[in-house]
mmCIF file of C-alpha atoms in Angstrom:
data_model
loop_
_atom_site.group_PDB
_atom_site.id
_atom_site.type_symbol
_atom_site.label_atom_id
_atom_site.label_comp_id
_atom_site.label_asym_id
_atom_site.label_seq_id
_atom_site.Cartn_x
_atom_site.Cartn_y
_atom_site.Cartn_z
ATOM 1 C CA UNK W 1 -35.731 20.484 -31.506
ATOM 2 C CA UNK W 2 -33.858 21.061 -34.746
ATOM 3 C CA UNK W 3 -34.432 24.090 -36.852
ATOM 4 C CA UNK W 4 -36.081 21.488 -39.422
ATOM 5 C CA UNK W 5 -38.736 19.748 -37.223
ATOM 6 C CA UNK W 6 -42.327 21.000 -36.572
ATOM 7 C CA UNK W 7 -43.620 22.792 -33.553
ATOM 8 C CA UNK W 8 -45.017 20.743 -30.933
ATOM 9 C CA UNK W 9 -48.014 23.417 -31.307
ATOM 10 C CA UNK W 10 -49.928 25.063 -33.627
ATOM 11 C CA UNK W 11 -49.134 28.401 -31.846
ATOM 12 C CA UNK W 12 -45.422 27.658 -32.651
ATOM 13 C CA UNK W 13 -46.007 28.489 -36.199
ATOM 14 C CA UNK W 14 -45.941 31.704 -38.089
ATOM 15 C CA UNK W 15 -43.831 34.687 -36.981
ATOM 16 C CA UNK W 16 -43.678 35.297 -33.397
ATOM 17 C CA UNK W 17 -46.053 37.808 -31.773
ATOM 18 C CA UNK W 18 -44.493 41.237 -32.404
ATOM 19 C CA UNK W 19 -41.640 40.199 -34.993
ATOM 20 C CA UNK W 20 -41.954 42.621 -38.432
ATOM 21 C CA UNK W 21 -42.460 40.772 -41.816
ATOM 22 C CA UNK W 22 -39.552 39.971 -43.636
ATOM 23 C CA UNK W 23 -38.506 41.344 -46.979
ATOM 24 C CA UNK W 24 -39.423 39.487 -49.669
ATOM 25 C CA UNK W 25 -37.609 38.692 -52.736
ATOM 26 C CA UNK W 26 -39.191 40.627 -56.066
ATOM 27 C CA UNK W 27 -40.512 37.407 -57.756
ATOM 28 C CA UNK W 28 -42.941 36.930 -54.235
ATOM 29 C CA UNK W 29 -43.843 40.693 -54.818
ATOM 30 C CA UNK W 30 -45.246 40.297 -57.948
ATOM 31 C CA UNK W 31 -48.392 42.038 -58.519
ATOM 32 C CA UNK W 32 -48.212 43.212 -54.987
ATOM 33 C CA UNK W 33 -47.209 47.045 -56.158
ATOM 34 C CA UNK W 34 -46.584 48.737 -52.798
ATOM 35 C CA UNK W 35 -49.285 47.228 -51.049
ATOM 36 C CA UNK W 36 -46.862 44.884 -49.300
ATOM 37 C CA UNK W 37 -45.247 48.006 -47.397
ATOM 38 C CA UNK W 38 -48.259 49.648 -46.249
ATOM 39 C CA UNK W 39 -47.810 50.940 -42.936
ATOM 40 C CA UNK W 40 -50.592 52.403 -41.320
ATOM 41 C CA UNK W 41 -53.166 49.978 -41.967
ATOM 42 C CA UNK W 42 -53.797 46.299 -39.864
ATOM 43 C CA UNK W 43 -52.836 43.748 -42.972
ATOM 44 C CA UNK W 44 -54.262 40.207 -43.010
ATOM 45 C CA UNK W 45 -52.303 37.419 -44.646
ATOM 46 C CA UNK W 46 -53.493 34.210 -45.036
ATOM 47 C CA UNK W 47 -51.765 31.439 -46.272
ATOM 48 C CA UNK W 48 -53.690 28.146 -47.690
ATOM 49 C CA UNK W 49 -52.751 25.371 -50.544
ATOM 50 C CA UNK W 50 -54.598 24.138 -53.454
ATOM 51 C CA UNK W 51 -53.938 20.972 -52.123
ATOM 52 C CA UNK W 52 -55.324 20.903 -48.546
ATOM 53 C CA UNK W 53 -58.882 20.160 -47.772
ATOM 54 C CA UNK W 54 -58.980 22.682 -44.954
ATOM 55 C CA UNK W 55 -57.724 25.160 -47.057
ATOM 56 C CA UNK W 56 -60.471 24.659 -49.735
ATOM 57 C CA UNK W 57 -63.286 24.728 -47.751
ATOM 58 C CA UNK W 58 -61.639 28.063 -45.894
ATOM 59 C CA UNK W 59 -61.748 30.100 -49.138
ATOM 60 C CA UNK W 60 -65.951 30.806 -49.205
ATOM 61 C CA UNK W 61 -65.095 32.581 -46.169
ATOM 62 C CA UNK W 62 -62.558 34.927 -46.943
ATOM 63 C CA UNK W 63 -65.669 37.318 -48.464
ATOM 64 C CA UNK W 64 -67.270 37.251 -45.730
ATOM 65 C CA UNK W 65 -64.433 38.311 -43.912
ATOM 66 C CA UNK W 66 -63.544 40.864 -46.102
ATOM 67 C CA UNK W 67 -66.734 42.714 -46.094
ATOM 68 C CA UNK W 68 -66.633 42.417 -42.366
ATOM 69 C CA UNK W 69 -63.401 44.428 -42.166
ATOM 70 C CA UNK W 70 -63.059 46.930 -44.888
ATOM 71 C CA UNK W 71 -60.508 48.920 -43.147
ATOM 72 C CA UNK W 72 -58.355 45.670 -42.992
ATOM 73 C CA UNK W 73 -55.772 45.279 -46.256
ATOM 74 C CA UNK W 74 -56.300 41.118 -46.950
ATOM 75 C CA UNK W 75 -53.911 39.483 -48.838
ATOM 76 C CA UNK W 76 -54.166 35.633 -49.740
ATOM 77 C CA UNK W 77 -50.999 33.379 -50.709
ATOM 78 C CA UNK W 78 -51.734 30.243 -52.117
ATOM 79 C CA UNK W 79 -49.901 27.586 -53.728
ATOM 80 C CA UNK W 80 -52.200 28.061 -56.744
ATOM 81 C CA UNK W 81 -50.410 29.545 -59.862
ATOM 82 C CA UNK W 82 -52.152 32.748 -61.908
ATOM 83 C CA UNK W 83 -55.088 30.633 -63.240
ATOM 84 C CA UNK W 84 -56.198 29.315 -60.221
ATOM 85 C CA UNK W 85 -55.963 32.683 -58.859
ATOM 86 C CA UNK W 86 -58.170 34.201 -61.968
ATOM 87 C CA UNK W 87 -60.476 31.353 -61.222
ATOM 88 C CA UNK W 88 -61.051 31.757 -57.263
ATOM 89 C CA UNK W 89 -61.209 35.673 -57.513
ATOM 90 C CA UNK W 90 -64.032 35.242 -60.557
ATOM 91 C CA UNK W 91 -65.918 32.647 -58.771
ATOM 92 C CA UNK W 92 -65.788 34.475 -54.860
ATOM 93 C CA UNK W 93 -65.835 37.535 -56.358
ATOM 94 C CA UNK W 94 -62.760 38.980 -54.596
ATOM 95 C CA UNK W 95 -60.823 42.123 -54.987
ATOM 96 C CA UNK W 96 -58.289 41.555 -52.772
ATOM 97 C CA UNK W 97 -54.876 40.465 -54.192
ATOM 98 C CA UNK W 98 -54.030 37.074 -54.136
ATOM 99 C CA UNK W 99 -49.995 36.235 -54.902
ATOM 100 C CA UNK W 100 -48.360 32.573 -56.033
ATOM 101 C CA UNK W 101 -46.079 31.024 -52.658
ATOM 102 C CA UNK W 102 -44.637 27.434 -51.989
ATOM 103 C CA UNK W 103 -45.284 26.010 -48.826
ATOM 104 C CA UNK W 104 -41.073 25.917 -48.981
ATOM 105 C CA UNK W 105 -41.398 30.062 -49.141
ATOM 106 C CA UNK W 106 -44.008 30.292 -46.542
ATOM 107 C CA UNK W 107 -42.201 28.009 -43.883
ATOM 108 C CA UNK W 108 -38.751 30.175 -45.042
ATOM 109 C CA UNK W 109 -40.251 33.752 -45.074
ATOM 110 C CA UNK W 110 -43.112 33.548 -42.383
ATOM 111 C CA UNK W 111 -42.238 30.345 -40.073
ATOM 112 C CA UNK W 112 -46.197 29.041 -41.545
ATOM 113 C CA UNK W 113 -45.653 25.462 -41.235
ATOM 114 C CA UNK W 114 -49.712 24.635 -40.561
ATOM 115 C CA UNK W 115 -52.399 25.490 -43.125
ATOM 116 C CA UNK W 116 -54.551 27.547 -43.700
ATOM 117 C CA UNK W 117 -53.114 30.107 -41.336
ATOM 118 C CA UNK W 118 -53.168 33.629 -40.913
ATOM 119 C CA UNK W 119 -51.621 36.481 -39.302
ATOM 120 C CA UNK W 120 -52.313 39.959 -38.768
ATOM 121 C CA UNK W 121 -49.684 42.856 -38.980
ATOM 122 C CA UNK W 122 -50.807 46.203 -36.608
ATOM 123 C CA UNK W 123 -50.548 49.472 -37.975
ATOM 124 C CA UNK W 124 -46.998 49.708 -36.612
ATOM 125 C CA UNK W 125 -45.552 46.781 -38.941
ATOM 126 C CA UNK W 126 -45.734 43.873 -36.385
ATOM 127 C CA UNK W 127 -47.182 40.565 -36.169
ATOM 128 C CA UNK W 128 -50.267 41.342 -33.593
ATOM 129 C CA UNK W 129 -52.339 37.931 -34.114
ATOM 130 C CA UNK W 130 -51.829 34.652 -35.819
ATOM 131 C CA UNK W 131 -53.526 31.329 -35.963
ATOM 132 C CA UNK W 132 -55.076 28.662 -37.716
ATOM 133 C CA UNK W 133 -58.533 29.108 -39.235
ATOM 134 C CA UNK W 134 -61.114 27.377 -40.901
ATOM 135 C CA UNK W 135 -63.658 29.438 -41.170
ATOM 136 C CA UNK W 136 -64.915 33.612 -40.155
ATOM 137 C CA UNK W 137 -65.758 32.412 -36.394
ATOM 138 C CA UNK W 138 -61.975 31.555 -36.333
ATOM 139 C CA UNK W 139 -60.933 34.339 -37.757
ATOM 140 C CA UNK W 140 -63.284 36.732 -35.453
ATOM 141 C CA UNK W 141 -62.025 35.091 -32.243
ATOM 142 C CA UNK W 142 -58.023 35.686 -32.937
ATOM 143 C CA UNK W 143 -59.370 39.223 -33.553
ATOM 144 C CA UNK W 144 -61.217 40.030 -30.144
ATOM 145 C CA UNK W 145 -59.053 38.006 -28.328
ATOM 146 C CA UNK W 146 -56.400 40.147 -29.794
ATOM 147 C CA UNK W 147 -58.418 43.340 -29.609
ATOM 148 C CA UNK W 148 -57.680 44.505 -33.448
ATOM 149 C CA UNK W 149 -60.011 47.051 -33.990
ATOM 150 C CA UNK W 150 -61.177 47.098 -37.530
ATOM 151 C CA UNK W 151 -62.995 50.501 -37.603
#
C-alpha cells in the first residue's frame, strides 16, 4: 500500500490508538488560544466537511453530545470558513470552538481520511478512541467500548 492510497478500513484512519497529536502550524491554531494544549482533560475532535451529506446531518448531534459530556473539551474542524462557522454555532447554539481545516490538513496532520470522524485524546495527551460517527449512539459506543469516563 503506498503512503497515498486509502485504508482498506475505516479503523485505518485517524491517528493510531495511543499516538499524541501533532503540532500544528499557527494558522490551524487560530482562535484555538491554549485550548489545543490542554492536558488534563479527555478532548474530542471531530472532523466533518461542508460538503458531505454525512457530515451535515452529524452536526444536530454534536449538542447533544456536548451536554452529555461537560467534562469533555469538544472541538469541531470543518471545511467551512468563519461564516459558516458563525452560522452553525448561532443556529445549534454551540459554545464549543469550531476552527477552519482542509480535508488536505486533516489527512496530513491527523491521518482522517473518512468523514465525519472523531477521536478522543485521554488526559495523558494520547489518542484513546477514534471512529466514524453519524450520530450520539455512535459516538456513545466508541466511548464505553473505550471506557472514557466523562465524569
Amino acid at each position: 500500500m503506498t503512503s497515498s492510497a486509502k485504508p482498506s478500513r475505516l479503523s485505518d484512519t485517524g491517528l493510531p490508538l495511543g499516538a499524541s497529536l501533532p503540532e500544528l502550524p499557527d494558522y490551524l491554531k487560530e482562535g484555538m488560544g491554549a485550548a489545543w494544549n490542554q492536558s488534563g482533560t479527555i478532548r474530542v475532535l471531530l472532523f466533518a466537511s461542508v460538503y458531505c451529506t454525512h457530515c451535515i446531518d452529524l452536526l444536530p448531534h454534536l449538542q447533544m453530545i456536548a451536554e452529555k459530556h461537560p467534562s469533555f473539551s469538544i472541538r469541531l474542524f470543518t471545511t467551512g470558513d468563519e461564516e459558516d462557522h458563525r452560522s452553525m454555532k448561532e443556529y445549534f447554539g454551540w459554545d464549543f470552538p469550531v476552527s477552519t481545516m482542509d480535508q488536505s490538513d486533516m489527512e496530513a496532520y491527523f491521518q482522517v481520511t473518512a468523514l465525519p470522524f472523531m477521536m478522543l485524546v485521554d488526559e495523558s495527551d494520547s489518542v484513546a478512541a477514534k471512529g466514524v460517527i453519524y450520530n450520539v449512539d455512535d459516538f456513545e459506543q466508541i466511548v464505553q467500548i473505550n471506557r472514557i469516563s466523562s465524569s
